mmCIF file of C-alpha atoms and ligand atoms in Angstrom:
data_model
loop_
_atom_site.group_PDB
_atom_site.id
_atom_site.type_symbol
_atom_site.label_atom_id
_atom_site.label_comp_id
_atom_site.label_asym_id
_atom_site.label_seq_id
_atom_site.Cartn_x
_atom_site.Cartn_y
_atom_site.Cartn_z
ATOM 1 C CA UNK O 258 15.555 -41.795 -20.210
ATOM 2 C CA UNK O 259 18.673 -40.119 -18.842
ATOM 3 C CA UNK O 260 19.075 -38.106 -15.692
ATOM 4 C CA UNK O 261 19.594 -34.878 -17.621
ATOM 5 C CA UNK O 262 15.953 -35.061 -18.787
ATOM 6 C CA UNK O 263 14.555 -34.755 -15.252
ATOM 7 C CA UNK O 264 17.468 -32.931 -13.578
ATOM 8 C CA UNK O 265 18.491 -32.873 -9.931
ATOM 9 C CA UNK O 266 15.097 -31.845 -8.598
ATOM 10 C CA UNK O 267 13.188 -34.285 -10.796
ATOM 11 C CA UNK O 268 15.351 -37.090 -9.411
ATOM 12 C CA UNK O 269 14.814 -35.963 -5.796
ATOM 13 C CA UNK O 270 11.056 -35.764 -6.430
ATOM 14 C CA UNK O 271 11.123 -39.338 -7.835
ATOM 15 C CA UNK O 272 12.774 -40.816 -4.770
ATOM 16 C CA UNK O 273 11.179 -38.611 -2.170
ATOM 17 C CA UNK O 274 7.812 -40.316 -1.635
ATOM 18 C CA UNK O 275 9.009 -43.925 -1.340
ATOM 19 C CA UNK O 276 9.672 -43.506 2.361
ATOM 20 C CA UNK O 277 6.724 -41.353 3.453
ATOM 21 C CA UNK O 278 4.805 -44.292 4.958
ATOM 22 C CA UNK O 279 7.760 -45.159 7.211
ATOM 23 C CA UNK O 280 7.840 -41.749 8.870
ATOM 24 C CA UNK O 281 6.301 -41.198 12.268
ATOM 25 C CA UNK O 282 4.181 -38.211 13.248
ATOM 26 C CA UNK O 283 5.991 -34.890 13.254
ATOM 27 C CA UNK O 284 8.894 -36.365 11.294
ATOM 28 C CA UNK O 285 9.786 -34.623 8.038
ATOM 29 C CA UNK O 286 11.970 -36.437 5.511
ATOM 30 C CA UNK O 287 13.160 -35.456 2.057
ATOM 31 C CA UNK O 288 12.246 -32.070 0.643
ATOM 32 C CA UNK O 289 13.303 -29.282 2.980
ATOM 33 C CA UNK O 290 16.701 -27.832 3.878
ATOM 34 C CA UNK O 291 16.935 -30.386 6.695
ATOM 35 C CA UNK O 292 15.041 -33.452 7.854
ATOM 36 C CA UNK O 293 13.134 -32.895 11.110
ATOM 37 C CA UNK O 294 13.189 -35.609 13.803
ATOM 38 C CA UNK O 295 11.261 -35.176 17.070
ATOM 39 C CA UNK O 296 13.236 -35.529 20.324
ATOM 40 C CA UNK O 297 10.329 -35.052 22.718
ATOM 41 C CA UNK O 298 7.092 -33.037 22.928
ATOM 42 C CA UNK O 299 8.825 -29.703 22.532
ATOM 43 C CA UNK O 300 12.144 -30.203 20.746
ATOM 44 C CA UNK O 301 13.361 -31.565 17.408
ATOM 45 C CA UNK O 302 16.637 -32.452 15.740
ATOM 46 C CA UNK O 303 17.241 -31.113 12.241
ATOM 47 C CA UNK O 304 19.706 -32.995 10.033
ATOM 48 C CA UNK O 305 21.352 -32.058 6.753
ATOM 49 C CA UNK O 306 24.108 -33.389 4.510
ATOM 50 C CA UNK O 307 25.881 -31.812 1.537
ATOM 51 C CA UNK O 308 28.636 -33.017 -0.750
ATOM 52 C CA UNK O 309 31.405 -31.070 -2.480
ATOM 53 C CA UNK O 310 33.295 -32.692 -5.363
ATOM 54 C CA UNK O 311 36.498 -31.375 -6.902
ATOM 55 C CA UNK O 312 35.901 -29.793 -10.331
ATOM 56 C CA UNK O 313 32.126 -29.843 -9.786
ATOM 57 C CA UNK O 314 31.875 -27.638 -6.690
ATOM 58 C CA UNK O 315 35.399 -26.274 -6.434
ATOM 59 C CA UNK O 316 38.634 -26.010 -8.392
ATOM 60 C CA UNK O 317 41.547 -26.993 -6.167
ATOM 61 C CA UNK O 318 43.930 -24.418 -7.673
ATOM 62 C CA UNK O 319 41.466 -21.579 -7.085
ATOM 63 C CA UNK O 320 40.422 -22.116 -3.455
ATOM 64 C CA UNK O 321 42.843 -22.557 -0.556
ATOM 65 C CA UNK O 322 42.576 -25.704 1.567
ATOM 66 C CA UNK O 323 41.636 -23.583 4.610
ATOM 67 C CA UNK O 324 38.863 -21.860 2.677
ATOM 68 C CA UNK O 325 37.615 -25.227 1.410
ATOM 69 C CA UNK O 326 37.455 -26.551 4.984
ATOM 70 C CA UNK O 327 35.420 -23.504 5.990
ATOM 71 C CA UNK O 328 33.096 -23.734 3.002
ATOM 72 C CA UNK O 329 32.432 -27.468 3.393
ATOM 73 C CA UNK O 330 31.038 -26.899 6.865
ATOM 74 C CA UNK O 331 29.476 -23.486 6.107
ATOM 75 C CA UNK O 332 27.158 -24.781 3.364
ATOM 76 C CA UNK O 333 25.790 -27.359 5.816
ATOM 77 C CA UNK O 334 25.438 -24.881 8.684
ATOM 78 C CA UNK O 335 23.507 -22.688 6.273
ATOM 79 C CA UNK O 336 20.835 -25.401 5.920
ATOM 80 C CA UNK O 337 20.596 -25.568 9.735
ATOM 81 C CA UNK O 338 20.165 -21.763 9.801
ATOM 82 C CA UNK O 339 17.417 -22.061 7.185
ATOM 83 C CA UNK O 340 15.363 -24.217 9.590
ATOM 84 C CA UNK O 341 15.743 -21.697 12.425
ATOM 85 C CA UNK O 342 17.860 -24.191 14.371
ATOM 86 C CA UNK O 343 21.108 -24.209 16.321
ATOM 87 C CA UNK O 344 23.900 -26.478 14.998
ATOM 88 C CA UNK O 345 25.146 -29.071 17.498
ATOM 89 C CA UNK O 346 27.372 -31.728 15.867
ATOM 90 C CA UNK O 347 29.042 -32.439 12.536
ATOM 91 C CA UNK O 348 30.326 -35.525 10.675
ATOM 92 C CA UNK O 349 32.932 -35.361 7.906
ATOM 93 C CA UNK O 350 33.617 -37.987 5.223
ATOM 94 C CA UNK O 351 36.503 -37.602 2.805
ATOM 95 C CA UNK O 352 37.468 -39.410 -0.398
ATOM 96 C CA UNK O 353 41.129 -38.488 -0.870
ATOM 97 C CA UNK O 354 43.519 -39.145 -3.778
ATOM 98 C CA UNK O 355 46.669 -41.031 -2.715
ATOM 99 C CA UNK O 356 49.113 -38.243 -3.499
ATOM 100 C CA UNK O 357 47.405 -35.591 -1.358
ATOM 101 C CA UNK O 358 49.959 -33.664 0.772
ATOM 102 C CA UNK O 359 49.278 -33.912 4.518
ATOM 103 C CA UNK O 360 49.782 -30.131 4.739
ATOM 104 C CA UNK O 361 46.737 -29.667 2.473
ATOM 105 C CA UNK O 362 44.593 -31.818 4.764
ATOM 106 C CA UNK O 363 45.889 -30.034 7.875
ATOM 107 C CA UNK O 364 44.995 -26.672 6.342
ATOM 108 C CA UNK O 365 41.583 -28.002 5.336
ATOM 109 C CA UNK O 366 40.945 -29.098 8.932
ATOM 110 C CA UNK O 367 42.095 -25.680 10.198
ATOM 111 C CA UNK O 368 39.370 -23.956 8.188
ATOM 112 C CA UNK O 369 36.806 -26.564 9.250
ATOM 113 C CA UNK O 370 37.808 -26.315 12.909
ATOM 114 C CA UNK O 371 37.756 -22.518 13.068
ATOM 115 C CA UNK O 372 34.161 -22.399 11.820
ATOM 116 C CA UNK O 373 33.196 -25.338 14.091
ATOM 117 C CA UNK O 374 34.538 -23.390 17.068
ATOM 118 C CA UNK O 375 32.664 -20.234 16.062
ATOM 119 C CA UNK O 376 29.332 -22.068 16.139
ATOM 120 C CA UNK O 377 30.240 -24.551 18.873
ATOM 121 C CA UNK O 378 29.674 -27.532 16.584
ATOM 122 C CA UNK O 379 32.258 -30.257 17.262
ATOM 123 C CA UNK O 380 33.219 -32.877 14.675
ATOM 124 C CA UNK O 381 31.882 -36.206 15.996
ATOM 125 C CA UNK O 382 32.906 -38.695 13.310
ATOM 126 C CA UNK O 383 32.931 -39.479 9.623
ATOM 127 C CA UNK O 384 34.741 -41.724 7.165
ATOM 128 C CA UNK O 385 38.000 -41.604 5.205
ATOM 129 C CA UNK O 386 38.532 -43.480 1.939
ATOM 130 C CA UNK O 387 40.765 -43.373 -1.103
ATOM 131 C CA UNK O 388 39.446 -41.629 -4.196
ATOM 132 C CA UNK O 389 40.813 -42.254 -7.707
ATOM 133 C CA UNK O 390 41.783 -38.689 -8.545
ATOM 134 C CA UNK O 391 39.311 -36.135 -7.173
ATOM 135 C CA UNK O 392 38.861 -34.867 -3.638
ATOM 136 C CA UNK O 393 35.345 -35.665 -2.394
ATOM 137 C CA UNK O 394 33.947 -34.054 0.737
ATOM 138 C CA UNK O 395 30.707 -34.908 2.477
ATOM 139 C CA UNK O 396 29.547 -33.186 5.643
ATOM 140 C CA UNK O 397 26.488 -33.879 7.770
ATOM 141 C CA UNK O 398 25.298 -31.579 10.543
ATOM 142 C CA UNK O 399 22.782 -32.179 13.321
ATOM 143 C CA UNK O 400 21.031 -29.177 14.802
ATOM 144 C CA UNK O 401 18.450 -28.682 17.515
ATOM 145 C CA UNK O 402 15.396 -26.483 17.646
ATOM 146 C CA UNK O 403 12.235 -25.966 19.655
ATOM 147 C CA UNK O 404 9.344 -27.559 17.768
ATOM 148 C CA UNK O 405 7.496 -24.250 17.411
ATOM 149 C CA UNK O 406 10.476 -22.509 15.855
ATOM 150 C CA UNK O 407 11.075 -24.901 12.945
ATOM 151 C CA UNK O 408 10.640 -23.011 9.694
ATOM 152 C CA UNK O 409 9.705 -25.001 6.580
ATOM 153 C CA UNK O 410 9.590 -24.145 2.898
ATOM 154 C CA UNK O 411 5.858 -24.964 3.006
ATOM 155 C CA UNK O 412 4.924 -22.221 5.479
ATOM 156 C CA UNK O 413 4.469 -19.214 3.142
ATOM 157 C CA UNK O 414 1.082 -17.521 3.485
ATOM 158 C CA UNK O 415 -0.899 -15.296 1.115
ATOM 159 C CA UNK O 416 0.273 -11.662 0.998
ATOM 160 C CA UNK O 417 3.471 -12.442 2.973
ATOM 161 C CA UNK O 418 6.401 -10.207 2.055
ATOM 162 C CA UNK O 419 9.414 -12.063 0.630
ATOM 163 C CA UNK O 420 12.742 -10.936 2.079
ATOM 164 C CA UNK O 421 16.466 -11.698 1.898
ATOM 165 C CA UNK O 422 19.106 -11.130 4.578
ATOM 166 C CA UNK O 423 21.710 -9.428 2.371
ATOM 167 C CA UNK O 424 22.823 -8.500 -1.142
ATOM 168 C CA UNK O 425 22.747 -11.493 -3.461
ATOM 169 C CA UNK O 426 24.812 -12.457 -6.502
ATOM 170 C CA UNK O 427 28.269 -11.686 -5.059
ATOM 171 C CA UNK O 428 29.222 -15.353 -4.825
ATOM 172 C CA UNK O 429 28.268 -16.023 -8.459
ATOM 173 C CA UNK O 430 30.184 -12.864 -9.389
ATOM 174 C CA UNK O 431 33.189 -14.231 -7.485
ATOM 175 C CA UNK O 432 32.952 -17.525 -9.350
ATOM 176 C CA UNK O 433 32.862 -15.613 -12.643
ATOM 177 C CA UNK O 434 35.985 -13.674 -11.600
ATOM 178 C CA UNK O 435 37.763 -16.977 -10.886
ATOM 179 C CA UNK O 436 36.651 -18.709 -14.093
ATOM 180 C CA UNK O 437 37.780 -15.732 -16.184
ATOM 181 C CA UNK O 438 41.139 -15.684 -14.350
ATOM 182 C CA UNK O 439 40.613 -12.118 -13.105
ATOM 183 C CA UNK O 440 41.612 -12.771 -9.485
ATOM 184 C CA UNK O 441 44.609 -10.399 -9.695
ATOM 185 C CA UNK O 442 42.155 -7.436 -9.771
ATOM 186 C CA UNK O 443 42.133 -6.457 -6.093
ATOM 187 C CA UNK O 444 38.711 -4.765 -6.599
ATOM 188 C CA UNK O 445 37.078 -8.157 -7.018
ATOM 189 C CA UNK O 446 38.656 -9.919 -4.032
ATOM 190 C CA UNK O 447 35.546 -9.333 -1.916
ATOM 191 C CA UNK O 448 33.428 -11.190 -4.506
ATOM 192 C CA UNK O 449 35.840 -14.142 -4.405
ATOM 193 C CA UNK O 450 35.713 -14.077 -0.605
ATOM 194 C CA UNK O 451 31.923 -14.317 -0.713
ATOM 195 C CA UNK O 452 32.305 -17.379 -2.934
ATOM 196 C CA UNK O 453 35.006 -19.096 -0.867
ATOM 197 C CA UNK O 454 34.094 -18.019 2.655
ATOM 198 C CA UNK O 455 30.290 -17.880 2.933
ATOM 199 C CA UNK O 456 29.059 -17.004 6.420
ATOM 200 C CA UNK O 457 26.174 -19.225 7.556
ATOM 201 C CA UNK O 458 23.391 -17.004 8.915
ATOM 202 C CA UNK O 459 22.926 -19.042 12.094
ATOM 203 C CA UNK O 460 22.226 -16.145 14.459
ATOM 204 C CA UNK O 461 19.952 -14.455 11.943
ATOM 205 C CA UNK O 462 18.019 -17.719 11.373
ATOM 206 C CA UNK O 463 17.567 -18.261 15.117
ATOM 207 C CA UNK O 464 16.397 -14.668 15.558
ATOM 208 C CA UNK O 465 13.943 -14.837 12.643
ATOM 209 C CA UNK O 466 12.530 -18.192 13.773
ATOM 210 C CA UNK O 467 11.817 -16.696 17.192
ATOM 211 C CA UNK O 468 9.385 -14.333 15.501
ATOM 212 C CA UNK O 469 5.918 -15.835 14.886
ATOM 213 C CA UNK O 470 5.333 -13.536 11.906
ATOM 214 C CA UNK O 471 8.236 -15.096 9.986
ATOM 215 C CA UNK O 472 6.704 -18.005 8.062
ATOM 216 C CA UNK O 473 8.592 -19.930 5.321
ATOM 217 C CA UNK O 474 12.396 -19.893 5.293
ATOM 218 C CA UNK O 475 15.218 -21.469 3.277
ATOM 219 C CA UNK O 476 18.787 -20.634 2.360
ATOM 220 C CA UNK O 477 19.846 -19.406 -1.058
ATOM 221 C CA UNK O 478 22.118 -22.082 -2.490
ATOM 222 C CA UNK O 479 21.012 -22.350 -6.126
ATOM 223 C CA UNK O 480 19.885 -18.738 -6.796
ATOM 224 C CA UNK O 481 16.532 -17.148 -5.927
ATOM 225 C CA UNK O 482 14.930 -18.028 -9.268
ATOM 226 C CA UNK O 483 15.309 -21.694 -8.312
ATOM 227 C CA UNK O 484 15.138 -21.472 -4.515
ATOM 228 C CA UNK O 485 12.001 -19.349 -4.323
ATOM 229 C CA UNK O 486 10.292 -21.841 -6.657
ATOM 230 C CA UNK O 487 10.826 -24.476 -3.930
ATOM 231 C CA UNK O 488 9.029 -22.307 -1.353
ATOM 232 C CA UNK O 489 6.205 -21.653 -3.826
ATOM 233 C CA UNK O 490 5.845 -25.309 -4.809
ATOM 234 C CA UNK O 491 5.815 -26.519 -1.187
ATOM 235 C CA UNK O 492 3.445 -23.743 -0.074
ATOM 236 C CA UNK O 493 1.263 -23.984 -3.221
ATOM 237 C CA UNK O 494 1.570 -20.260 -3.870
ATOM 238 C CA UNK O 495 2.769 -17.770 -6.477
ATOM 239 C CA UNK O 496 4.889 -14.661 -6.006
ATOM 240 C CA UNK O 497 5.591 -11.239 -7.415
ATOM 241 C CA UNK O 498 9.270 -10.317 -7.393
ATOM 242 C CA UNK O 499 10.165 -6.673 -7.950
ATOM 243 C CA UNK O 500 13.451 -6.718 -9.849
ATOM 244 C CA UNK O 501 14.354 -3.143 -8.908
ATOM 245 C CA UNK O 502 14.273 -4.176 -5.226
ATOM 246 C CA UNK O 503 16.764 -7.020 -5.548
ATOM 247 C CA UNK O 504 19.794 -5.900 -3.528
ATOM 248 C CA UNK O 505 23.039 -5.814 -5.505
ATOM 249 C CA UNK O 506 26.310 -4.870 -3.845
ATOM 250 C CA UNK O 507 28.376 -1.942 -5.096
ATOM 251 C CA UNK O 508 31.261 -4.339 -5.805
ATOM 252 C CA UNK O 509 29.127 -6.660 -7.945
ATOM 253 C CA UNK O 510 27.696 -3.691 -9.859
ATOM 254 C CA UNK O 511 31.208 -2.323 -10.493
ATOM 255 C CA UNK O 512 32.419 -5.711 -11.689
ATOM 256 C CA UNK O 513 29.408 -6.154 -13.995
ATOM 257 C CA UNK O 514 29.805 -2.630 -15.423
ATOM 258 C CA UNK O 515 33.493 -3.141 -16.104
ATOM 259 C CA UNK O 516 32.917 -6.349 -18.088
ATOM 260 C CA UNK O 517 29.584 -5.485 -19.733
ATOM 261 C CA UNK O 518 27.691 -8.068 -17.675
ATOM 262 C CA UNK O 519 24.233 -7.874 -16.107
ATOM 263 C CA UNK O 520 24.579 -7.850 -12.300
ATOM 264 C CA UNK O 521 20.928 -8.841 -11.940
ATOM 265 C CA UNK O 522 21.609 -12.159 -13.691
ATOM 266 C CA UNK O 523 24.147 -13.065 -11.013
ATOM 267 C CA UNK O 524 21.668 -12.098 -8.298
ATOM 268 C CA UNK O 525 18.742 -14.068 -9.760
ATOM 269 C CA UNK O 526 20.371 -17.165 -11.193
ATOM 270 C CA UNK O 527 23.739 -17.382 -9.512
ATOM 271 C CA UNK O 528 23.927 -19.649 -6.506
ATOM 272 C CA UNK O 529 25.891 -20.089 -3.293
ATOM 273 C CA UNK O 530 24.976 -16.828 -1.590
ATOM 274 C CA UNK O 531 23.942 -18.733 1.543
ATOM 275 C CA UNK O 532 21.801 -15.814 2.643
ATOM 276 C CA UNK O 533 18.332 -16.547 4.022
ATOM 277 C CA UNK O 534 15.194 -16.195 1.907
ATOM 278 C CA UNK O 535 12.036 -15.947 4.018
ATOM 279 C CA UNK O 536 8.458 -14.721 4.075
ATOM 280 C CA UNK O 537 6.912 -12.502 6.732
ATOM 281 C CA UNK O 538 3.383 -11.323 7.547
ATOM 282 C CA UNK O 539 3.017 -7.994 5.752
ATOM 283 C CA UNK O 540 1.560 -6.242 8.819
ATOM 284 C CA UNK O 541 4.578 -7.233 10.906
ATOM 285 C CA UNK O 542 7.214 -6.219 8.361
ATOM 286 C CA UNK O 543 7.808 -2.616 9.489
ATOM 287 C CA UNK O 544 8.576 -3.647 13.075
ATOM 288 C CA UNK O 545 10.659 -6.606 12.002
ATOM 289 C CA UNK O 546 12.852 -4.373 9.813
ATOM 290 C CA UNK O 547 13.521 -2.027 12.733
ATOM 291 C CA UNK O 548 14.138 -4.731 15.338
ATOM 292 C CA UNK O 549 16.416 -6.717 13.031
ATOM 293 C CA UNK O 550 18.457 -3.618 12.163
ATOM 294 C CA UNK O 551 18.769 -2.818 15.889
ATOM 295 C CA UNK O 552 19.921 -6.332 16.664
ATOM 296 C CA UNK O 553 22.293 -7.011 13.755
ATOM 297 C CA UNK O 554 23.280 -3.521 12.555
ATOM 298 C CA UNK O 555 22.320 -4.465 8.993
ATOM 299 C CA UNK O 556 19.129 -4.647 7.012
ATOM 300 C CA UNK O 557 16.589 -7.162 5.812
ATOM 301 C CA UNK O 558 15.612 -6.447 2.215
ATOM 302 C CA UNK O 559 12.007 -7.003 1.018
ATOM 303 C CA UNK O 560 12.019 -8.108 -2.655
ATOM 304 C CA UNK O 561 8.494 -9.290 -3.362
ATOM 305 C CA UNK O 562 5.201 -10.680 -2.149
ATOM 306 C CA UNK O 563 3.447 -14.040 -1.978
ATOM 307 C CA UNK O 564 0.259 -14.126 -4.062
ATOM 308 C CA UNK O 565 -2.420 -16.696 -4.672
ATOM 309 C CA UNK O 566 -2.566 -16.561 -8.444
ATOM 310 C CA UNK O 567 -4.299 -19.809 -9.414
ATOM 311 C CA UNK O 568 -3.835 -19.245 -13.128
ATOM 312 C CA UNK O 569 -0.073 -18.668 -12.992
ATOM 313 C CA UNK O 570 1.822 -20.639 -10.344
ATOM 314 C CA UNK O 571 5.444 -19.681 -9.779
ATOM 315 C CA UNK O 572 7.294 -16.377 -9.933
ATOM 316 C CA UNK O 573 5.931 -13.306 -11.698
ATOM 317 C CA UNK O 574 8.980 -11.079 -12.335
ATOM 318 C CA UNK O 575 8.097 -7.383 -12.398
ATOM 319 C CA UNK O 576 10.281 -4.519 -13.567
ATOM 320 C CA UNK O 577 8.924 -1.117 -12.558
ATOM 321 C CA UNK O 578 5.415 -2.583 -12.396
ATOM 322 C CA UNK O 579 5.595 -4.436 -15.735
ATOM 323 C CA UNK O 580 5.635 -8.216 -15.955
ATOM 324 C CA UNK O 581 8.706 -9.541 -17.781
ATOM 325 C CA UNK O 582 10.069 -12.951 -18.747
ATOM 326 C CA UNK O 583 13.315 -14.224 -17.235
ATOM 327 C CA UNK O 584 14.899 -17.114 -19.060
ATOM 328 C CA UNK O 585 17.766 -17.648 -16.624
ATOM 329 C CA UNK O 586 17.310 -20.526 -14.207
ATOM 330 C CA UNK O 587 19.127 -21.251 -10.993
ATOM 331 C CA UNK O 588 21.738 -23.968 -10.628
ATOM 332 C CA UNK O 589 20.569 -27.541 -11.185
ATOM 333 C CA UNK O 590 22.971 -30.487 -11.411
ATOM 334 C CA UNK O 591 22.502 -32.618 -14.577
ATOM 335 C CA UNK O 592 20.463 -30.133 -16.689
HETATM 336 P P1 ADP Y 1499 19.823 -27.901 -0.158
HETATM 337 O O1 ADP Y 1499 20.198 -27.123 -1.415
HETATM 338 O O2 ADP Y 1499 19.054 -27.134 0.826
HETATM 339 O O3 ADP Y 1499 20.992 -28.653 0.433
HETATM 340 P P2 ADP Y 1499 18.954 -29.953 -1.927
HETATM 341 O O4 ADP Y 1499 18.359 -29.248 -3.108
HETATM 342 O O5 ADP Y 1499 20.347 -30.465 -2.029
HETATM 343 O O6 ADP Y 1499 18.802 -29.010 -0.654
HETATM 344 O O7 ADP Y 1499 18.037 -31.165 -1.501
HETATM 345 C C1 ADP Y 1499 16.642 -30.994 -1.371
HETATM 346 C C2 ADP Y 1499 16.096 -32.138 -0.546
HETATM 347 O O8 ADP Y 1499 16.351 -33.376 -1.181
HETATM 348 C C3 ADP Y 1499 16.722 -32.247 0.839
HETATM 349 O O9 ADP Y 1499 15.698 -32.623 1.732
HETATM 350 C C4 ADP Y 1499 17.732 -33.366 0.678
HETATM 351 O O10 ADP Y 1499 17.982 -34.048 1.895
HETATM 352 C C5 ADP Y 1499 17.035 -34.274 -0.305
HETATM 353 N N1 ADP Y 1499 17.964 -35.094 -1.140
HETATM 354 C C6 ADP Y 1499 18.834 -34.679 -2.086
HETATM 355 N N2 ADP Y 1499 19.488 -35.701 -2.631
HETATM 356 C C7 ADP Y 1499 19.047 -36.832 -2.009
HETATM 357 C C8 ADP Y 1499 19.331 -38.228 -2.109
HETATM 358 N N3 ADP Y 1499 20.245 -38.691 -2.966
HETATM 359 N N4 ADP Y 1499 18.665 -39.057 -1.286
HETATM 360 C C9 ADP Y 1499 17.758 -38.615 -0.412
HETATM 361 N N5 ADP Y 1499 17.432 -37.316 -0.267
HETATM 362 C C10 ADP Y 1499 18.045 -36.436 -1.056
HETATM 363 MG MG1 MG Y 1500 19.258 -25.279 1.637
#
């Protein structure tokens, strides 16, 4: 059997339980946005690592070195945000082709350093090796959190409202712009920026995790059709998603209209938005919406509800009240 039969998540599932019996109490290993490691009675470390490989995750001619430095750290900080934690330290390992100009690496480190400074997360170490022909980047980040504030994918409760922190699909739209070579259209620059310069929702994650009515949380890296399935699987729940509520930016809609594309497909199946996807007690939603808007000057968008449908696990997509089938899946390496 080859890897493409079971895909990325099938492989992770296969390896994930081998180590369960080595974990101490309150330690969480493979399966969430970060591992959780207790420090003492009240605090935990959260740890994540993510890899970016040239021509798999980025095309060197399409993204600047500074943007790549930013993005490499941002995608890791996003997993820290998803846990409700504060980032503390990072580690950076690079596999570099021999002929790489030093200027490129300096620019890369500029982007990395600027984002590190913004979230007060110094680089503490890493590794540097030669790579045959592709640039390989691996970042690990350690964050810290009070034990009570850790938010897991498994924490969704019946009737919770499912929310996102912003419009989704822009990043996938930006990738489409790049792959079609349309980057000279100035109208679409903001979509490309969303793809190259994602902003980790650290402050939003910390704020949400401080609220007891916010239950499950994760970041949107593979697209909600895939990411929400992780929350549902870990929480053993189902969900209704109301397609007309999925927030789509004006820019993405304009782009889709101009090229006869369906903006909703980008929002559902496109990845790399790095917004937060979370569930909140339905009775607390109204207040949360107001307080969040007061604090951040932007809105949380409710898009669906957790259900306990024993006959149909997973996502029930609804369009104007009618159940419909979506055949698009989120991003999955190997399938
Ligand atoms: P995210 O998209 O949030 O970064 P992933 O889908 O990459 O999460 O990974 C899901 C879980 O699987 C995480 O807990 C991650 O640490 C774990 N994981 C992924 N690949 C491996 C691996 N090769 N070895 C051990 N754990 C892995
Ligand atoms: Mg994640």
